[in-house]
XYZ file of C-alpha atoms in Angstrom:
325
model
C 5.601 -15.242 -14.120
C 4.106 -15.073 -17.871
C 0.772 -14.041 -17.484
C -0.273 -11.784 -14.491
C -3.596 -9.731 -13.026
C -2.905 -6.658 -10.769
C -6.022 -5.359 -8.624
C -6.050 -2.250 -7.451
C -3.439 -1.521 -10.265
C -4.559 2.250 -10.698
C -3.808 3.449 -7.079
C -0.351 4.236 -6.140
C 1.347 1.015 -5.002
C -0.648 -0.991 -8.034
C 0.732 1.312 -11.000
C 4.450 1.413 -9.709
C 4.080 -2.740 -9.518
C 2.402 -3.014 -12.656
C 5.436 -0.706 -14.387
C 7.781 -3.071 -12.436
C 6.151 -6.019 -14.050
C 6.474 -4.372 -17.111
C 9.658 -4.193 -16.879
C 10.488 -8.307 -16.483
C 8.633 -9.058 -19.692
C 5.226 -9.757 -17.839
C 1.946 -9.604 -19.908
C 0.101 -8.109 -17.039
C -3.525 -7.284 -17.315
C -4.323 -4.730 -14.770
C -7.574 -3.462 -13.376
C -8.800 0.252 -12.586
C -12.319 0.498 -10.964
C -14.978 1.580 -12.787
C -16.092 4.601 -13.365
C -17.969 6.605 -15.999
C -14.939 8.456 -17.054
C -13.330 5.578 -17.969
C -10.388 7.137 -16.107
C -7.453 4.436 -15.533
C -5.832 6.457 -12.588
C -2.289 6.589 -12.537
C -1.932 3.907 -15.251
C -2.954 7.115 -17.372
C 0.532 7.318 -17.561
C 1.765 3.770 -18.325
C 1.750 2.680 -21.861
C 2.957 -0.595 -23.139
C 2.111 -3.177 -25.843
C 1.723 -6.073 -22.643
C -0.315 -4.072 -20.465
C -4.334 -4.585 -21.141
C -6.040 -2.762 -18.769
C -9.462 -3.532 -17.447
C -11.939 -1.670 -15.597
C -14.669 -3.442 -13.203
C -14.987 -4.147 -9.149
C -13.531 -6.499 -7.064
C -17.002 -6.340 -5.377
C -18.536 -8.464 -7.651
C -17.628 -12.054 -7.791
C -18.615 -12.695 -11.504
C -16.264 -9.988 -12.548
C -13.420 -11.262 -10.465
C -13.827 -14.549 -11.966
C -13.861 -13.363 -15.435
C -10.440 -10.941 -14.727
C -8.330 -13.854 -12.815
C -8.859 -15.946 -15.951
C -5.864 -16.910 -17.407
C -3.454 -15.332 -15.278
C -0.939 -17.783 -13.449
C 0.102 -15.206 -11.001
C -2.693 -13.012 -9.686
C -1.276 -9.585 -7.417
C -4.585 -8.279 -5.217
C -3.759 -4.809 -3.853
C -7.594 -3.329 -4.594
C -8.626 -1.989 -1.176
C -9.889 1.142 0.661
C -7.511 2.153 2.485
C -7.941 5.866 4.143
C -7.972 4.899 8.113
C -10.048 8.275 8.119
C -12.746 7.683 6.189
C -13.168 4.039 8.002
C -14.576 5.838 11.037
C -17.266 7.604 8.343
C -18.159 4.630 6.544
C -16.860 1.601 7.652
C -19.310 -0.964 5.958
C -17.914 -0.445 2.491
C -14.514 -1.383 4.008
C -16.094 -4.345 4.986
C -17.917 -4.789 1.316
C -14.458 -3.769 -0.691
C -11.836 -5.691 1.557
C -13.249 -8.171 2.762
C -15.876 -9.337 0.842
C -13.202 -8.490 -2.086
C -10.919 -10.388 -0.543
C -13.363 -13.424 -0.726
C -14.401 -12.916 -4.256
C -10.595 -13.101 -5.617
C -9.669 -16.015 -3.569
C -13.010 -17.958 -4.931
C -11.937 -16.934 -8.187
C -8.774 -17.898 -7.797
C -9.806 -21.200 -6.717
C -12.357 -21.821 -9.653
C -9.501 -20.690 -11.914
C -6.696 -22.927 -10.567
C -4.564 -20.066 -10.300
C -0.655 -20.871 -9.924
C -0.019 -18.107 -7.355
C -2.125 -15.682 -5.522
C -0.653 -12.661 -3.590
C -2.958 -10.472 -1.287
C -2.090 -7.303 -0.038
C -2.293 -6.418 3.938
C -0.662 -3.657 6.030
C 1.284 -3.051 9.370
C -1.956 -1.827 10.672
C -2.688 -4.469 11.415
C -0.600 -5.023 14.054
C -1.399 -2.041 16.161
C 0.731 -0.178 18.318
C 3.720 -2.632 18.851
C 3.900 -4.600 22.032
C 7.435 -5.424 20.804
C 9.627 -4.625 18.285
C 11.079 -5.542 15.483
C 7.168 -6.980 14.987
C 7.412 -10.498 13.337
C 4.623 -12.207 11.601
C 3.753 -13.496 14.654
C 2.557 -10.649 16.859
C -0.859 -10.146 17.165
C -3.313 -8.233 15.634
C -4.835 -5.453 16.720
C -7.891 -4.059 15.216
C -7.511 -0.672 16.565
C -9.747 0.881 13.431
C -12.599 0.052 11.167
C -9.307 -0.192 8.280
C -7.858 -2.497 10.040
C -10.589 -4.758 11.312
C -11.470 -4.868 7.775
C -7.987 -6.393 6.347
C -7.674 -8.516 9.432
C -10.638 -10.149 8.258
C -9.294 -9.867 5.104
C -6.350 -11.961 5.789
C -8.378 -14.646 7.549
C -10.117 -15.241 4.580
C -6.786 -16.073 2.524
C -5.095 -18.205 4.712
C -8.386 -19.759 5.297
C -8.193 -20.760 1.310
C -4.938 -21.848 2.176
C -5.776 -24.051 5.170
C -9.485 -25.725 3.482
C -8.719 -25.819 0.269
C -4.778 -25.573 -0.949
C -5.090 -22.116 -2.685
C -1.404 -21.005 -3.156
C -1.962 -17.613 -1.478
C 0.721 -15.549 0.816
C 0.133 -12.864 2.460
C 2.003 -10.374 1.841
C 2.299 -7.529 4.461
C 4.210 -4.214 3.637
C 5.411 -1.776 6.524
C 4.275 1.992 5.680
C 5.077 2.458 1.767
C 5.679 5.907 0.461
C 6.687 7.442 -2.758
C 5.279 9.038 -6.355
C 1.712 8.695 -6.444
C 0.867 8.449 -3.019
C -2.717 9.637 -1.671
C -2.711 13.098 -0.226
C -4.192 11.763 3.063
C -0.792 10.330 3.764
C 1.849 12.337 5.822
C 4.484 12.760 4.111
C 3.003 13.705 0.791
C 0.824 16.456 2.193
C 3.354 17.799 4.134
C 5.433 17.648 0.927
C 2.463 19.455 -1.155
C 2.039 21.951 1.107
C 5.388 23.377 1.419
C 5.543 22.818 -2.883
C 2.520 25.298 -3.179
C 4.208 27.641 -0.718
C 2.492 27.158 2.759
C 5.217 28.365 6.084
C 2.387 26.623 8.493
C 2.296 23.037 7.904
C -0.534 21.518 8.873
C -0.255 18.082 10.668
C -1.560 15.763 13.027
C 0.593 13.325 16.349
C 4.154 13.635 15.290
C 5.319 11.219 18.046
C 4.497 7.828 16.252
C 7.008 6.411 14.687
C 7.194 4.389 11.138
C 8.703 1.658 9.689
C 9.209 3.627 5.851
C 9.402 1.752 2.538
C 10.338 3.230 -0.923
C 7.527 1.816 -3.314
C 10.255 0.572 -5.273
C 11.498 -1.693 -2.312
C 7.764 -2.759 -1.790
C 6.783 -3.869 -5.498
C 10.376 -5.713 -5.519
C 9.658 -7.319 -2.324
C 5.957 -8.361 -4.069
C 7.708 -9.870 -6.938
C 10.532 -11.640 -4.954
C 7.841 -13.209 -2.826
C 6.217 -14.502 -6.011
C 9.036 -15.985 -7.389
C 9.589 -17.853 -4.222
C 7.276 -20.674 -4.026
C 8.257 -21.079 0.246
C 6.265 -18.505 0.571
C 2.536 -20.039 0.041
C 0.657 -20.035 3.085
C 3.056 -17.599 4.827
C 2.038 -13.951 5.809
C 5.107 -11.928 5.266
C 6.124 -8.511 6.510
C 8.376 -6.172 3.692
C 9.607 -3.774 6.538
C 12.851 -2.407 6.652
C 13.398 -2.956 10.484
C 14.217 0.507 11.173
C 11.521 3.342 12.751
C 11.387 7.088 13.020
C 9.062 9.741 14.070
C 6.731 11.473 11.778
C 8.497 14.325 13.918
C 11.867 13.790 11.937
C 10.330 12.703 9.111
C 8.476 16.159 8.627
C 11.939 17.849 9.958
C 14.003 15.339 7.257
C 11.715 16.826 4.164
C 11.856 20.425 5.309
C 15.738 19.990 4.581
C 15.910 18.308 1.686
C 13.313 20.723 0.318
C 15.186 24.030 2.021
C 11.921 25.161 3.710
C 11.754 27.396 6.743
C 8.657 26.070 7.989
C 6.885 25.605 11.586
C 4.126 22.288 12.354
C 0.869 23.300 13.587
C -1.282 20.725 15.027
C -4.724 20.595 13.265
C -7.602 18.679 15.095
C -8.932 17.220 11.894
C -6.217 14.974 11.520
C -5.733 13.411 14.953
C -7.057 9.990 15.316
C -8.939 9.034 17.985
C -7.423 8.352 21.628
C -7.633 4.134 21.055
C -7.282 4.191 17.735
C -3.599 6.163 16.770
C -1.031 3.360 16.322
C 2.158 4.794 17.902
C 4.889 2.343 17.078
C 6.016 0.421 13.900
C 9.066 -1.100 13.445
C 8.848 -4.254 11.002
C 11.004 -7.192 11.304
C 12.260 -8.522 7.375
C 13.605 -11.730 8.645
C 11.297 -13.935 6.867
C 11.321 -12.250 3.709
C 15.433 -11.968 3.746
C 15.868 -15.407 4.882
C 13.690 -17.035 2.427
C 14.064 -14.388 -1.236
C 16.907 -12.493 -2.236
C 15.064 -9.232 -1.044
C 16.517 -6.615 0.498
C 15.341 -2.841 0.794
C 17.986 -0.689 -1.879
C 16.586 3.121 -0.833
C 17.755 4.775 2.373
C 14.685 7.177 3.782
C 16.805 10.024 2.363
C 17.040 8.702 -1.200
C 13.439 8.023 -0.993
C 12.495 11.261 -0.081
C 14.755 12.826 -2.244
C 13.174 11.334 -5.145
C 9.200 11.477 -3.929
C 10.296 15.420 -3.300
C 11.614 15.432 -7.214
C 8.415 14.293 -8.100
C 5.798 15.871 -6.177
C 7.630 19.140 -6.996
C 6.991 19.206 -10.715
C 4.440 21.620 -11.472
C 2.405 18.886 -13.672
C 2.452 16.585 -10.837
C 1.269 18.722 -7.852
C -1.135 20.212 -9.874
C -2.980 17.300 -9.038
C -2.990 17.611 -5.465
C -5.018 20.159 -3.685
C -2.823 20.883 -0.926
C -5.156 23.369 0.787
C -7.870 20.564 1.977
C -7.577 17.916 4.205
C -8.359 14.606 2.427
C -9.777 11.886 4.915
């Protein structure tokens, strides 16, 4: 990889893999949605002489055409991903991941991009009728979300099948770390013992999740891309090992020394056919065919998401207090 385009590259995931790219000597050019701020997100904090970053929307498919350009290895994580809000407004999860989706691929296409990588999720797998889940268990649609990158990843592999387009999918199990969205579990139960709450609020704790470091996921997105046996392959970056949000929550209330009790708020319970209660990924395909292997233990990775959430300039930016669908 020489020349490479990130979507989605000011959200969480997108700026740790664009600093990762960094990193190998990539020219990376790296897109933040638009806004009238001209705020980059979290590549606020990313500064280097090969990054050009670009602001625009995967939702429109002259754009995308005009950002693939010249990139031999194209990385498409934009998305909406709060399951939450897909119950409130599920047709712009159609128009952003889906129709998104389509947009990149066609450009893609027109561009006769070397490698194309597109982003799906463990949701969409469901509740697990067995585990480890392979590549091959079926999907589940059991929320607007993941309807949306179903569809999603039908449209790749259809590129794939018609017309040759060297796309994988590339599925990561449930990624956490610096940077994550407050809607997620563990950094708003994090945030809220940081700004000094005793009564944590959360939702189930009985599912259980298959946890990767982002550093693990944005290595396992780069070892897939260096491996050309993976076009036309979806692949799961899981580290085939589960536990309960329940230990999870209990797990951070060590590490951070908090006396703390769970209360159960209604808000954040999902609806009776839509909570997915089991993930537990299986990484033979990725092992067998890339070097990849996940380095961080869930202890080391919450040790260091806790070191970072913790810092008074970083928390600031999270309002701990409200419930972000």
């Amino acid at each position: 990889m020489k020349h490479v385009a990130v979507t989605g590259a000011d959200g969480f995931i997108g700026s740790h893999l664009v600093e990762a790219l960094l990193a190998r000597g990539c020219r990376v050019r790296a897109l933040a949605q638009y806004n009238s701020f001209n705020d980059w997100g979290w590549l606020e904090q990313v500064s280097d002489p090969n990054l050009e970053i670009v602001t625009g929307d995967v939702r429109d498919p002259n754009f995308c055409r005009h950002f693939v350009g010249g990139a031999d290895t194209v990385f498409h994580l934009a998305a909406l991903i709060a399951i939450p809000y897909s119950y409130v407004a599920p047709d712009s999860y159609v128009d952003t991941n889906v129709k998104g989706t389509l947009n990149i691929c066609q450009a893609c296409r027109d561009a006769g991009t070397e490698r194309l990588l597109v982003t799906s999720t463990s949701e969409v797998y469901g509740t697990a009728r067995y585990v480890p889940i392979d590549e091959a268990h079926p999907k589940q649609p059991q929320s607007p979300y993941s309807a949306s990158k179903i569809g999603a990843d039908a449209i790749a592999l259809s590129f794939y099948n018609a017309f040759g387009l060297p796309v994988t999918v590339v599925r990561p199990f449930n990624t956490y770390g610096p940077r994550q969205s407050a809607r997620a579990i563990i950094p708003t139960i994090i945030s809220q013992i940081a700004s000094g709450s005793r009564v944590i609020k959360v939702g189930d704790l009985s599912p259980t999740r298959d946890f990767n470091f982002v550093e693990d996921t944005c290595a396992g997105f780069i070892a897939i891309a260096e491996t050309p046996s993976t076009i036309g392959k979806e692949v799961n970056i899981a580290t085939g090992t589960e536990v309960s949000m329940q230990e999870t929550l209990d797990t951070i209330a060590r590490i951070m020394g908090a006396d703390v009790t769970w209360e159960r708020d209604e808000a954040r319970i999902r609806p009776a056919g839509s909570e997915v209660f089991r993930l537990c990924g299986d990484n033979t395909l990725i092992t067998s065919l890339t070097p990849w292997r996940p380095r961080h233990t869930l202890e080391e990775g919450l040790r260091k998401t806790v070191a970072w959430f913790t810092q008074p300039s970083n928390l600031s930016r999270y309002k701990a207090g409200i419930y972000n669908v």
